[in-house]
Short mmCIF file of C-alpha atoms and ligand atoms in Angstrom, two decimals:
data_model
loop_
_atom_site.label_atom_id
_atom_site.label_comp_id
_atom_site.label_asym_id
_atom_site.label_seq_id
_atom_site.Cartn_x
_atom_site.Cartn_y
_atom_site.Cartn_z
CA MET A 3 -31.69 -2.44 -5.53
CA LYS A 4 -29.50 -2.61 -8.35
CA LEU A 5 -26.10 -2.99 -7.94
CA TYR A 6 -23.26 -3.18 -9.94
CA SER A 7 -19.33 -4.24 -9.91
CA THR A 8 -16.54 -1.54 -8.61
CA ASN A 9 -14.52 -2.67 -12.44
CA ASN A 10 -17.39 -2.15 -14.62
CA LYS A 11 -19.94 0.44 -13.82
CA ASN A 12 -22.82 -0.65 -16.51
CA LEU A 13 -23.28 -4.39 -15.41
CA SER A 14 -26.33 -3.93 -12.53
CA VAL A 15 -27.59 -6.98 -11.27
CA ASP A 16 -30.53 -7.78 -8.67
CA PHE A 17 -29.50 -8.14 -4.82
CA GLU A 18 -30.64 -11.74 -4.87
CA THR A 19 -27.92 -12.40 -7.53
CA ALA A 20 -25.25 -10.08 -5.96
CA VAL A 21 -25.73 -12.71 -2.68
CA PHE A 22 -25.73 -15.87 -3.92
CA ASN A 23 -22.55 -14.49 -7.07
CA SER A 24 -20.75 -13.11 -4.13
CA LEU A 25 -18.12 -11.76 -6.24
CA PRO A 26 -19.36 -10.42 -10.10
CA ALA A 27 -17.05 -12.79 -12.96
CA ASP A 28 -14.89 -9.50 -13.13
CA LYS A 29 -13.77 -9.87 -10.74
CA GLY A 30 -14.98 -6.56 -8.73
CA LEU A 31 -17.26 -6.58 -5.80
CA TYR A 32 -20.42 -5.38 -6.27
CA MET A 33 -21.80 -1.96 -5.19
CA PRO A 34 -25.33 -0.31 -4.88
CA THR A 35 -25.73 2.03 -7.74
CA PHE A 36 -27.06 4.43 -5.39
CA PHE A 37 -27.70 5.31 -2.00
CA PRO A 38 -31.34 6.00 -1.10
CA GLN A 39 -31.32 9.00 1.24
CA ILE A 40 -32.72 8.50 4.93
CA ASP A 41 -34.56 11.60 5.91
CA LYS A 42 -33.59 14.29 7.89
CA GLU A 43 -36.96 13.94 9.97
CA VAL A 44 -36.34 10.58 10.31
CA MET A 45 -33.51 10.77 11.63
CA ALA A 46 -34.68 13.20 14.07
CA ASN A 47 -36.88 10.50 15.20
CA TRP A 48 -34.20 7.86 16.02
CA ASP A 49 -33.64 9.15 19.34
CA ARG A 50 -37.12 7.69 20.34
CA LYS A 51 -36.57 4.55 18.41
CA SER A 52 -34.76 1.37 19.37
CA PHE A 53 -32.51 -0.52 17.56
CA PRO A 54 -34.10 -2.51 15.23
CA GLU A 55 -36.89 -0.14 14.34
CA ILE A 56 -33.55 2.07 13.09
CA ALA A 57 -32.05 -1.34 11.41
CA PHE A 58 -35.33 -1.59 10.03
CA ASP A 59 -35.36 1.97 8.34
CA MET A 60 -32.23 1.53 6.77
CA ALA A 61 -32.72 -2.11 5.36
CA TYR A 62 -35.82 -1.21 4.16
CA ALA A 63 -34.53 2.24 2.46
CA LEU A 64 -32.03 -0.69 0.50
CA LEU A 65 -34.15 -3.49 0.03
CA LYS A 66 -37.78 -1.85 -0.68
CA ASP A 67 -37.66 -3.47 -3.86
CA ASP A 68 -36.25 -6.94 -3.03
CA ILE A 69 -38.43 -7.95 -0.06
CA SER A 70 -41.54 -7.74 1.45
CA ALA A 71 -41.70 -5.28 4.62
CA GLU A 72 -43.15 -7.90 7.08
CA ASP A 73 -40.49 -10.33 5.41
CA LEU A 74 -37.58 -8.08 6.51
CA LYS A 75 -38.83 -6.91 9.44
CA THR A 76 -38.79 -10.11 10.46
CA ILE A 77 -34.59 -10.97 9.19
CA VAL A 78 -33.29 -7.61 10.63
CA ASP A 79 -35.25 -8.51 13.78
CA GLU A 80 -34.06 -12.16 14.69
CA THR A 81 -30.60 -10.25 13.28
CA VAL A 82 -30.47 -7.50 16.12
CA ASN A 83 -31.69 -9.50 18.75
CA PHE A 84 -29.10 -8.13 20.79
CA GLU A 85 -27.86 -5.02 22.04
CA ALA A 86 -24.82 -2.89 21.46
CA PRO A 87 -24.65 -0.05 23.79
CA LEU A 88 -22.10 2.67 24.27
CA HIS A 89 -20.14 2.60 27.39
CA GLN A 90 -18.34 5.66 28.24
CA LEU A 91 -14.86 5.20 28.04
CA GLU A 92 -13.98 9.17 29.33
CA ARG A 93 -14.88 12.24 28.36
CA ASP A 94 -16.32 12.37 24.54
CA VAL A 95 -14.53 8.55 24.20
CA TYR A 96 -17.00 5.75 23.83
CA ILE A 97 -16.51 2.10 23.28
CA LEU A 98 -19.70 0.88 21.17
CA GLU A 99 -20.11 -2.87 22.24
CA LEU A 100 -20.46 -5.01 19.42
CA PHE A 101 -19.51 -8.19 21.14
CA HIS A 102 -23.00 -9.65 22.59
CA GLY A 103 -24.25 -11.72 19.72
CA PRO A 104 -23.23 -15.97 19.45
CA SER A 105 -19.82 -15.82 18.34
CA LEU A 106 -19.01 -12.95 20.78
CA ALA A 107 -17.77 -10.77 17.88
CA PHE A 108 -19.09 -7.70 15.61
CA LYS A 109 -19.68 -10.91 12.41
CA ASP A 110 -22.81 -11.91 14.42
CA PHE A 111 -24.85 -8.74 12.17
CA GLY A 112 -23.30 -10.73 9.26
CA GLY A 113 -23.54 -13.55 9.76
CA ARG A 114 -27.11 -13.78 11.02
CA PHE A 115 -28.44 -11.21 8.91
CA MET A 116 -26.72 -13.01 4.91
CA SER A 117 -28.08 -16.38 6.63
CA ARG A 118 -32.01 -15.44 7.23
CA ILE A 119 -30.94 -13.24 3.64
CA MET A 120 -30.13 -16.47 1.83
CA ALA A 121 -33.17 -18.93 3.42
CA HIS A 122 -35.33 -16.15 2.14
CA PHE A 123 -34.49 -16.43 -0.91
CA LEU A 124 -33.90 -19.89 -1.35
CA LYS A 125 -37.21 -21.28 -0.16
CA LYS A 126 -38.94 -20.52 -3.37
CA GLU A 127 -36.12 -21.84 -5.50
CA LYS A 128 -36.20 -24.74 -3.38
CA LYS A 129 -31.70 -25.75 -4.28
CA GLU A 130 -29.17 -26.78 -2.29
CA ILE A 131 -25.67 -24.10 -2.11
CA GLN A 132 -22.45 -24.57 -0.64
CA ILE A 133 -21.24 -21.76 1.14
CA LEU A 134 -17.62 -21.57 0.86
CA VAL A 135 -15.93 -18.97 4.28
CA ALA A 136 -12.31 -18.38 4.61
CA THR A 137 -11.51 -16.73 8.64
CA SER A 138 -8.36 -15.24 9.75
CA GLY A 139 -10.51 -16.29 13.13
CA ASP A 140 -13.86 -14.18 13.76
CA THR A 141 -15.44 -14.89 10.18
CA GLY A 142 -15.70 -18.82 11.08
CA GLY A 143 -17.35 -18.67 13.97
CA ALA A 144 -19.98 -16.22 13.40
CA VAL A 145 -21.21 -17.81 10.02
CA ALA A 146 -21.08 -21.27 11.36
CA LEU A 147 -23.69 -19.90 14.05
CA GLY A 148 -25.55 -17.96 11.83
CA PHE A 149 -25.60 -20.57 9.66
CA LEU A 150 -26.12 -23.98 11.97
CA ASN A 151 -29.20 -26.12 11.17
CA ILE A 152 -30.44 -24.15 8.16
CA PRO A 153 -31.36 -26.05 5.29
CA GLY A 154 -30.07 -26.35 2.07
CA ILE A 155 -27.63 -24.43 2.76
CA LYS A 156 -23.48 -26.79 3.75
CA VAL A 157 -20.95 -24.22 5.16
CA THR A 158 -17.31 -24.95 4.93
CA ILE A 159 -14.59 -22.93 7.01
CA LEU A 160 -11.09 -22.80 6.40
CA TYR A 161 -8.77 -21.36 8.55
CA PRO A 162 -5.17 -21.11 9.63
CA LYS A 163 -3.92 -23.62 11.49
CA GLY A 164 -2.17 -22.88 14.63
CA LYS A 165 -3.18 -19.40 13.96
CA VAL A 166 -6.57 -18.55 15.60
CA SER A 167 -7.04 -18.73 19.36
CA ALA A 168 -8.08 -21.86 21.22
CA THR A 169 -11.88 -20.22 22.25
CA GLN A 170 -12.29 -19.70 18.09
CA GLU A 171 -11.13 -22.70 16.85
CA LEU A 172 -13.45 -24.58 19.21
CA GLN A 173 -16.51 -22.16 17.79
CA LEU A 174 -15.34 -23.53 14.48
CA THR A 175 -15.37 -26.91 15.74
CA THR A 176 -17.46 -27.93 17.59
CA ASN A 177 -20.47 -27.84 15.07
CA GLY A 178 -21.08 -30.34 13.46
CA ASN A 179 -24.51 -30.84 11.24
CA ASN A 180 -23.76 -28.61 8.20
CA ILE A 181 -21.07 -26.66 9.20
CA GLU A 182 -17.56 -27.97 8.23
CA ALA A 183 -13.95 -27.15 9.63
CA ILE A 184 -10.54 -27.05 8.11
CA ALA A 185 -7.48 -26.83 9.51
CA ILE A 186 -4.91 -24.91 6.17
CA ASP A 187 -1.35 -25.52 6.69
CA GLY A 188 -0.44 -21.99 5.80
CA THR A 189 -1.87 -18.35 6.22
CA PHE A 190 -5.52 -16.69 6.71
CA ASP A 191 -4.20 -15.03 3.11
CA ASP A 192 -3.81 -18.60 1.37
CA CYS A 193 -7.17 -19.95 3.20
CA GLN A 194 -8.33 -16.82 1.38
CA ALA A 195 -6.55 -17.74 -2.05
CA LEU A 196 -7.81 -20.77 -1.99
CA VAL A 197 -11.47 -19.90 -1.61
CA LYS A 198 -10.87 -17.38 -4.13
CA THR A 199 -9.75 -19.84 -6.73
CA ALA A 200 -12.36 -22.14 -6.42
CA PHE A 201 -15.12 -19.39 -6.94
CA HIS A 202 -13.11 -19.04 -10.37
CA ASP A 203 -13.32 -22.87 -11.29
CA LYS A 204 -15.24 -23.69 -13.88
CA GLU A 205 -15.80 -27.66 -13.21
CA LEU A 206 -16.53 -26.92 -9.59
CA ASN A 207 -18.93 -24.44 -10.86
CA GLU A 208 -20.48 -26.55 -12.78
CA LYS A 209 -20.93 -29.21 -10.00
CA LEU A 210 -21.88 -27.16 -7.13
CA ASN A 211 -23.91 -23.82 -6.13
CA LEU A 212 -20.31 -22.28 -4.21
CA THR A 213 -21.56 -19.34 -2.40
CA SER A 214 -19.51 -16.52 -0.28
CA ALA A 215 -19.85 -16.04 3.36
CA ASN A 216 -16.95 -13.49 3.46
CA SER A 217 -17.20 -9.59 4.02
CA ILE A 218 -17.01 -9.98 0.00
CA ASN A 219 -20.77 -10.44 0.30
CA ILE A 220 -22.78 -7.49 -0.25
CA SER A 221 -24.92 -8.83 2.54
CA ARG A 222 -22.79 -9.47 5.24
CA LEU A 223 -22.42 -5.37 4.86
CA ILE A 224 -25.79 -4.39 5.08
CA PRO A 225 -26.50 -5.58 9.10
CA GLN A 226 -23.25 -3.55 9.84
CA MET A 227 -24.59 -0.03 9.10
CA PHE A 228 -27.52 -0.77 11.39
CA TYR A 229 -24.73 0.09 14.70
CA TYR A 230 -23.47 3.01 13.17
CA ALA A 231 -26.87 4.69 12.56
CA ASN A 232 -28.11 3.51 16.02
CA SER A 233 -24.46 5.01 17.54
CA TYR A 234 -25.87 8.55 15.54
CA ALA A 235 -29.02 8.05 17.12
CA ARG A 236 -27.49 7.70 20.73
CA LEU A 237 -25.12 10.31 20.53
CA LYS A 238 -26.95 13.22 18.44
CA ASP A 239 -28.25 15.63 20.52
CA ASN A 240 -25.51 15.42 22.65
CA TYR A 241 -22.68 15.80 19.88
CA GLU A 242 -21.93 18.43 16.78
CA ASN A 243 -19.48 16.18 15.25
CA ILE A 244 -19.42 12.36 15.76
CA ILE A 245 -16.04 10.87 14.57
CA PHE A 246 -15.93 6.36 14.25
CA VAL A 247 -12.93 4.72 14.43
CA THR A 248 -12.68 1.20 12.79
CA PRO A 249 -10.25 -1.42 13.56
CA SER A 250 -9.69 -2.79 10.55
CA GLY A 251 -8.42 -5.84 8.72
CA ASN A 252 -10.49 -6.76 5.26
CA PHE A 253 -12.21 -3.03 5.65
CA GLY A 254 -15.93 -4.68 5.30
CA ASN A 255 -16.73 -3.47 8.94
CA ILE A 256 -15.80 0.17 7.77
CA ALA A 257 -16.70 -0.14 4.33
CA ALA A 258 -20.34 -0.97 6.06
CA GLY A 259 -19.94 2.48 8.04
CA ILE A 260 -18.78 4.99 4.80
CA MET A 261 -22.30 3.12 3.40
CA ALA A 262 -24.30 4.15 6.26
CA TYR A 263 -22.29 7.54 5.84
CA LYS A 264 -23.32 8.24 2.05
CA MET A 265 -27.21 7.04 3.11
CA GLY A 266 -27.20 10.40 4.96
CA ILE A 267 -26.84 9.54 7.99
CA PRO A 268 -24.15 12.70 9.43
CA ILE A 269 -20.71 11.14 10.51
CA THR A 270 -17.62 13.48 10.10
CA ARG A 271 -14.93 11.25 9.99
CA PHE A 272 -13.57 7.78 9.62
CA ILE A 273 -10.33 6.30 10.99
CA ALA A 274 -9.23 3.59 10.01
CA ALA A 275 -6.97 1.45 13.48
CA THR A 276 -4.96 -1.45 11.65
CA ASN A 277 -1.92 -3.43 13.52
CA SER A 278 1.11 -3.98 12.06
CA ASN A 279 -0.82 -4.37 8.57
CA ASP A 280 -0.13 -1.28 7.74
CA VAL A 281 -1.68 -1.80 3.64
CA VAL A 282 -4.28 1.60 4.11
CA PRO A 283 -2.42 3.91 6.47
CA GLU A 284 0.41 3.80 4.90
CA TYR A 285 -1.44 4.47 1.51
CA LEU A 286 -3.35 7.43 2.96
CA GLU A 287 -0.06 9.07 4.47
CA THR A 288 2.16 8.28 1.03
CA GLY A 289 -0.52 7.33 -2.00
CA ILE A 290 1.48 4.00 -2.77
CA TYR A 291 -0.76 0.99 -2.00
CA LYS A 292 1.41 -1.88 -1.29
CA ALA A 293 -0.03 -5.20 -0.66
CA ARG A 294 1.76 -7.62 1.18
CA PRO A 295 2.15 -10.97 2.45
CA SER A 296 0.15 -10.79 6.21
CA ILE A 297 1.90 -10.58 9.50
CA GLN A 298 0.93 -12.02 12.40
CA THR A 299 0.02 -10.46 15.30
CA LEU A 300 -1.66 -10.20 19.06
CA ALA A 301 -5.07 -8.30 16.94
CA ASN A 302 -5.13 -12.13 14.77
CA ALA A 303 -8.31 -11.05 12.91
CA MET A 304 -6.65 -8.24 11.38
CA ASP A 305 -4.18 -10.00 10.17
CA VAL A 306 -4.54 -8.92 6.11
CA GLY A 307 -2.15 -8.17 3.67
CA ASN A 308 -4.59 -7.19 1.46
CA PRO A 309 -7.66 -5.59 2.48
CA SER A 310 -10.45 -6.88 0.10
CA ASN A 311 -13.14 -4.89 0.72
CA PHE A 312 -10.43 -1.40 0.04
CA VAL A 313 -12.10 -1.39 -3.30
CA ARG A 314 -15.43 -0.45 -1.58
CA VAL A 315 -13.79 2.19 0.38
CA LEU A 316 -12.55 4.12 -2.99
CA ASP A 317 -15.05 3.58 -4.82
CA MET A 318 -17.42 5.58 -2.37
CA PHE A 319 -14.68 8.44 -3.49
CA ASP A 320 -14.77 7.91 -7.17
CA ASN A 321 -11.10 6.31 -6.40
CA ASP A 322 -10.01 10.07 -5.06
CA LEU A 323 -7.00 9.54 -2.42
CA GLU A 324 -7.11 13.60 -1.97
CA LEU A 325 -11.57 13.66 -0.91
CA LEU A 326 -10.87 10.14 0.73
CA LYS A 327 -8.84 11.67 2.88
CA THR A 328 -10.89 14.28 3.57
CA LYS A 329 -12.98 11.86 5.32
CA LEU A 330 -10.30 8.97 6.68
CA THR A 331 -7.55 8.73 7.90
CA GLY A 332 -5.84 5.65 9.15
CA TYR A 333 -3.16 4.93 12.27
CA SER A 334 -1.23 1.71 12.49
CA TYR A 335 0.17 -0.29 15.94
CA THR A 336 1.86 -2.98 17.04
CA ASP A 337 2.16 -5.82 19.40
CA GLU A 338 3.75 -3.98 22.19
CA GLU A 339 1.65 -0.42 21.87
CA ILE A 340 -1.66 -2.89 21.77
CA LYS A 341 -0.48 -4.65 24.67
CA SER A 342 0.19 -1.26 26.88
CA ALA A 343 -3.09 -0.25 25.67
CA ILE A 344 -4.86 -2.90 26.99
CA TYR A 345 -2.80 -2.93 30.47
CA TYR A 346 -3.27 1.43 30.08
CA VAL A 347 -7.29 1.15 29.72
CA TYR A 348 -7.40 -1.91 32.58
CA ASN A 349 -5.41 0.13 34.67
CA THR A 350 -7.30 3.43 34.22
CA HIS A 351 -10.83 2.35 33.87
CA SER A 352 -11.46 -1.01 35.32
CA TYR A 353 -12.47 -1.28 31.64
CA VAL A 354 -11.48 -5.04 29.46
CA ILE A 355 -10.99 -4.31 25.83
CA CYS A 356 -9.36 -7.34 23.06
CA PRO A 357 -6.21 -6.15 20.68
CA HIS A 358 -8.55 -5.37 18.27
CA THR A 359 -10.26 -2.82 20.13
CA ALA A 360 -6.92 -1.57 21.77
CA THR A 361 -6.10 -0.34 18.12
CA GLY A 362 -8.39 1.62 18.28
CA CYS A 363 -8.18 3.48 21.96
CA LEU A 364 -4.79 3.66 20.80
CA ALA A 365 -6.22 5.18 17.19
CA VAL A 366 -8.40 7.99 19.60
CA THR A 367 -4.69 8.92 21.76
CA SER A 368 -2.91 9.66 18.52
CA ASP A 369 -5.87 11.49 16.90
CA LYS A 370 -6.36 14.20 19.86
CA LEU A 371 -2.71 14.47 19.04
CA LEU A 372 -3.16 16.28 15.70
CA ASN A 373 -6.76 17.35 16.47
CA PRO A 374 -6.78 19.37 19.68
CA ASP A 375 -9.08 21.81 19.45
CA GLN A 376 -12.53 19.76 18.55
CA GLU A 377 -15.51 20.74 19.82
CA LYS A 378 -18.62 18.60 20.63
CA THR A 379 -17.09 15.69 19.59
CA ALA A 380 -17.78 12.48 20.44
CA TYR A 381 -14.67 9.14 19.35
CA VAL A 382 -16.96 5.91 18.85
CA VAL A 383 -14.20 3.16 19.07
CA LEU A 384 -15.44 -0.35 17.83
CA ALA A 385 -14.90 -3.11 20.32
CA THR A 386 -15.33 -5.76 17.34
CA ALA A 387 -14.71 -8.71 19.99
CA HIS A 388 -15.62 -9.45 23.60
CA PRO A 389 -11.52 -10.25 25.34
CA CYS A 390 -12.53 -13.77 26.43
CA LYS A 391 -11.99 -14.98 22.93
CA PHE A 392 -8.01 -13.75 22.93
CA PRO A 393 -6.96 -15.38 26.43
CA GLU A 394 -3.90 -15.98 25.82
CA VAL A 395 -2.92 -12.05 26.16
CA PHE A 396 -4.63 -10.95 29.38
CA GLU A 397 -3.06 -14.34 31.38
CA GLU A 398 -0.04 -12.58 29.77
CA LEU A 399 -0.49 -9.01 31.41
CA ARG A 400 -2.24 -10.87 33.90
CA ILE A 401 -6.11 -8.98 33.88
CA PRO A 402 -8.94 -10.54 34.68
CA PHE A 403 -11.53 -11.28 32.72
CA ASP A 404 -15.34 -12.08 32.91
CA GLU A 405 -16.03 -15.53 30.31
CA PRO A 406 -20.09 -15.89 29.22
CA GLU A 407 -21.87 -19.31 29.93
CA GLN A 408 -21.22 -19.83 26.05
CA VAL A 409 -17.60 -20.17 25.96
CA ALA A 410 -17.15 -22.73 29.11
CA GLN A 411 -19.73 -24.11 27.06
CA LEU A 412 -18.09 -24.94 23.80
CA TYR A 413 -14.75 -26.39 26.65
CA LYS A 414 -17.25 -29.81 26.98
CA LYS A 415 -18.76 -30.36 23.44
CA GLU A 416 -17.02 -32.97 20.67
CA HIS A 417 -14.64 -30.66 18.60
CA LYS A 418 -13.58 -32.32 14.63
CA SER A 419 -11.95 -30.37 12.18
CA LEU A 420 -9.60 -31.85 8.78
CA GLU A 421 -6.36 -30.51 8.14
CA MET A 422 -5.42 -29.99 4.55
CA LYS A 423 -2.16 -28.24 2.54
CA ASN A 424 -2.18 -25.24 1.79
CA SER A 425 -2.80 -26.98 -1.87
CA PHE A 426 -6.24 -25.98 -4.71
CA GLU A 427 -5.70 -29.53 -5.90
CA ASP A 428 -6.42 -31.33 -2.71
CA PHE A 429 -9.07 -28.25 -1.79
CA LYS A 430 -10.59 -28.96 -4.78
CA LYS A 431 -10.95 -33.05 -4.83
CA TYR A 432 -12.69 -32.36 -1.15
CA LEU A 433 -14.95 -30.06 -2.65
CA ILE A 434 -16.31 -32.76 -5.71
CA GLY A 435 -16.17 -35.20 -2.53
C1 LIG B 528 -13.56 -9.38 11.49
C2 LIG B 528 -12.59 -8.28 12.40
C3 LIG B 528 -11.65 -7.05 12.21
C4 LIG B 528 -11.72 -6.82 10.78
O1 LIG B 528 -12.51 -6.35 10.86
P1 LIG B 528 -13.49 -6.11 9.06
O2 LIG B 528 -14.35 -5.53 8.09
O3 LIG B 528 -12.14 -7.03 8.66
O4 LIG B 528 -11.99 -5.11 8.72
C5 LIG B 528 -11.54 -7.23 13.72
N1 LIG B 528 -11.24 -7.23 14.98
C6 LIG B 528 -12.34 -8.22 15.03
C7 LIG B 528 -12.41 -8.96 16.20
C8 LIG B 528 -12.71 -9.37 13.79
O5 LIG B 528 -12.85 -10.20 13.73
#
């Protein structure tokens, strides 16, 4: 696979370079120069294939020139070693449960795939790398658990102090070994800015092999295409139209869905559901893109004021807003609406959804009102995290939720994090050591 920069289509780098550089020097984002098409006959047989087999079909189409089929199969099988089942909520509405991995959020797919891709390339080069990652909550846990004890890779995770849930914080701070967590006195955007500045700092780059594990890294997005493809495979015989509803913050997850569509998966439409950080829904409505500081909400993994991956979404529609609007709709919701959706879904279906997933369920209702007469159409809401990661919300609503055993274990472990001001000078000093 060759990749260009969204700022320079004449650039052409290979996959390994894109994985370790993370960002092109021109500050665009890497995108595949073209999307290989999955054969119609191959897709016709997908209902008889397993999730890992479908994932391999996608990965192989993209990466067959970069990684041998045998190695790629191992990487895909290790990545997709937990289920992503569809739970039918009501007629024609499904919840795609993406929270059965080690950190209980969809980001496990990216964390597991990326760590194994990097380990694959590092094996032959024998070099050490340092991963920097900013997290608004869930990225950190997925990256920490994905990279824990991978030799030759040190991971530093920056998170906004006091702005992630207790469970999320424990997932970041209880690992030790090659994983270090830093609590920054600031917002997620501040953490992301510190990481971005580090990547563009000449001195740091001379001294360290810095790499990003944020969703700006293309290797995070590739495995996120897999579950869109797998859901299509499970539903294709019963529906003519499939609409994916993706709770969105940095817009990596929805970008991956659109990449799957670009590879030929017949997806009718995408809906981006956001919390009050509504830059994209506003842009789709007004044509004006106005980045702003993030607002803290109950769906904290989506508290993003200037979504990095949206340029990828635009790029796939040639930066043509009218064209984009034929495939992408956006809706945003307040914390009050999120709480009432959690409550409603629990009361009517005895099913507990996390605050992020709640924006997706709300979007189904909004979208059905605007499009009342759709036939043979399935809505698939991506359930991005397990509800137990957000205990505060459910205690307030008095809704009981299950806690998987791995969460109970976290509370027994020793935890450690470094506190730091929102200062690039301090961060740089820490990195140089
Ligand atoms: C990261 C995350 C999101 C947002 O995903 P993006 O790819 O950043 O749009 C939504 N929900 C949860 C639970 C997350 O962890």
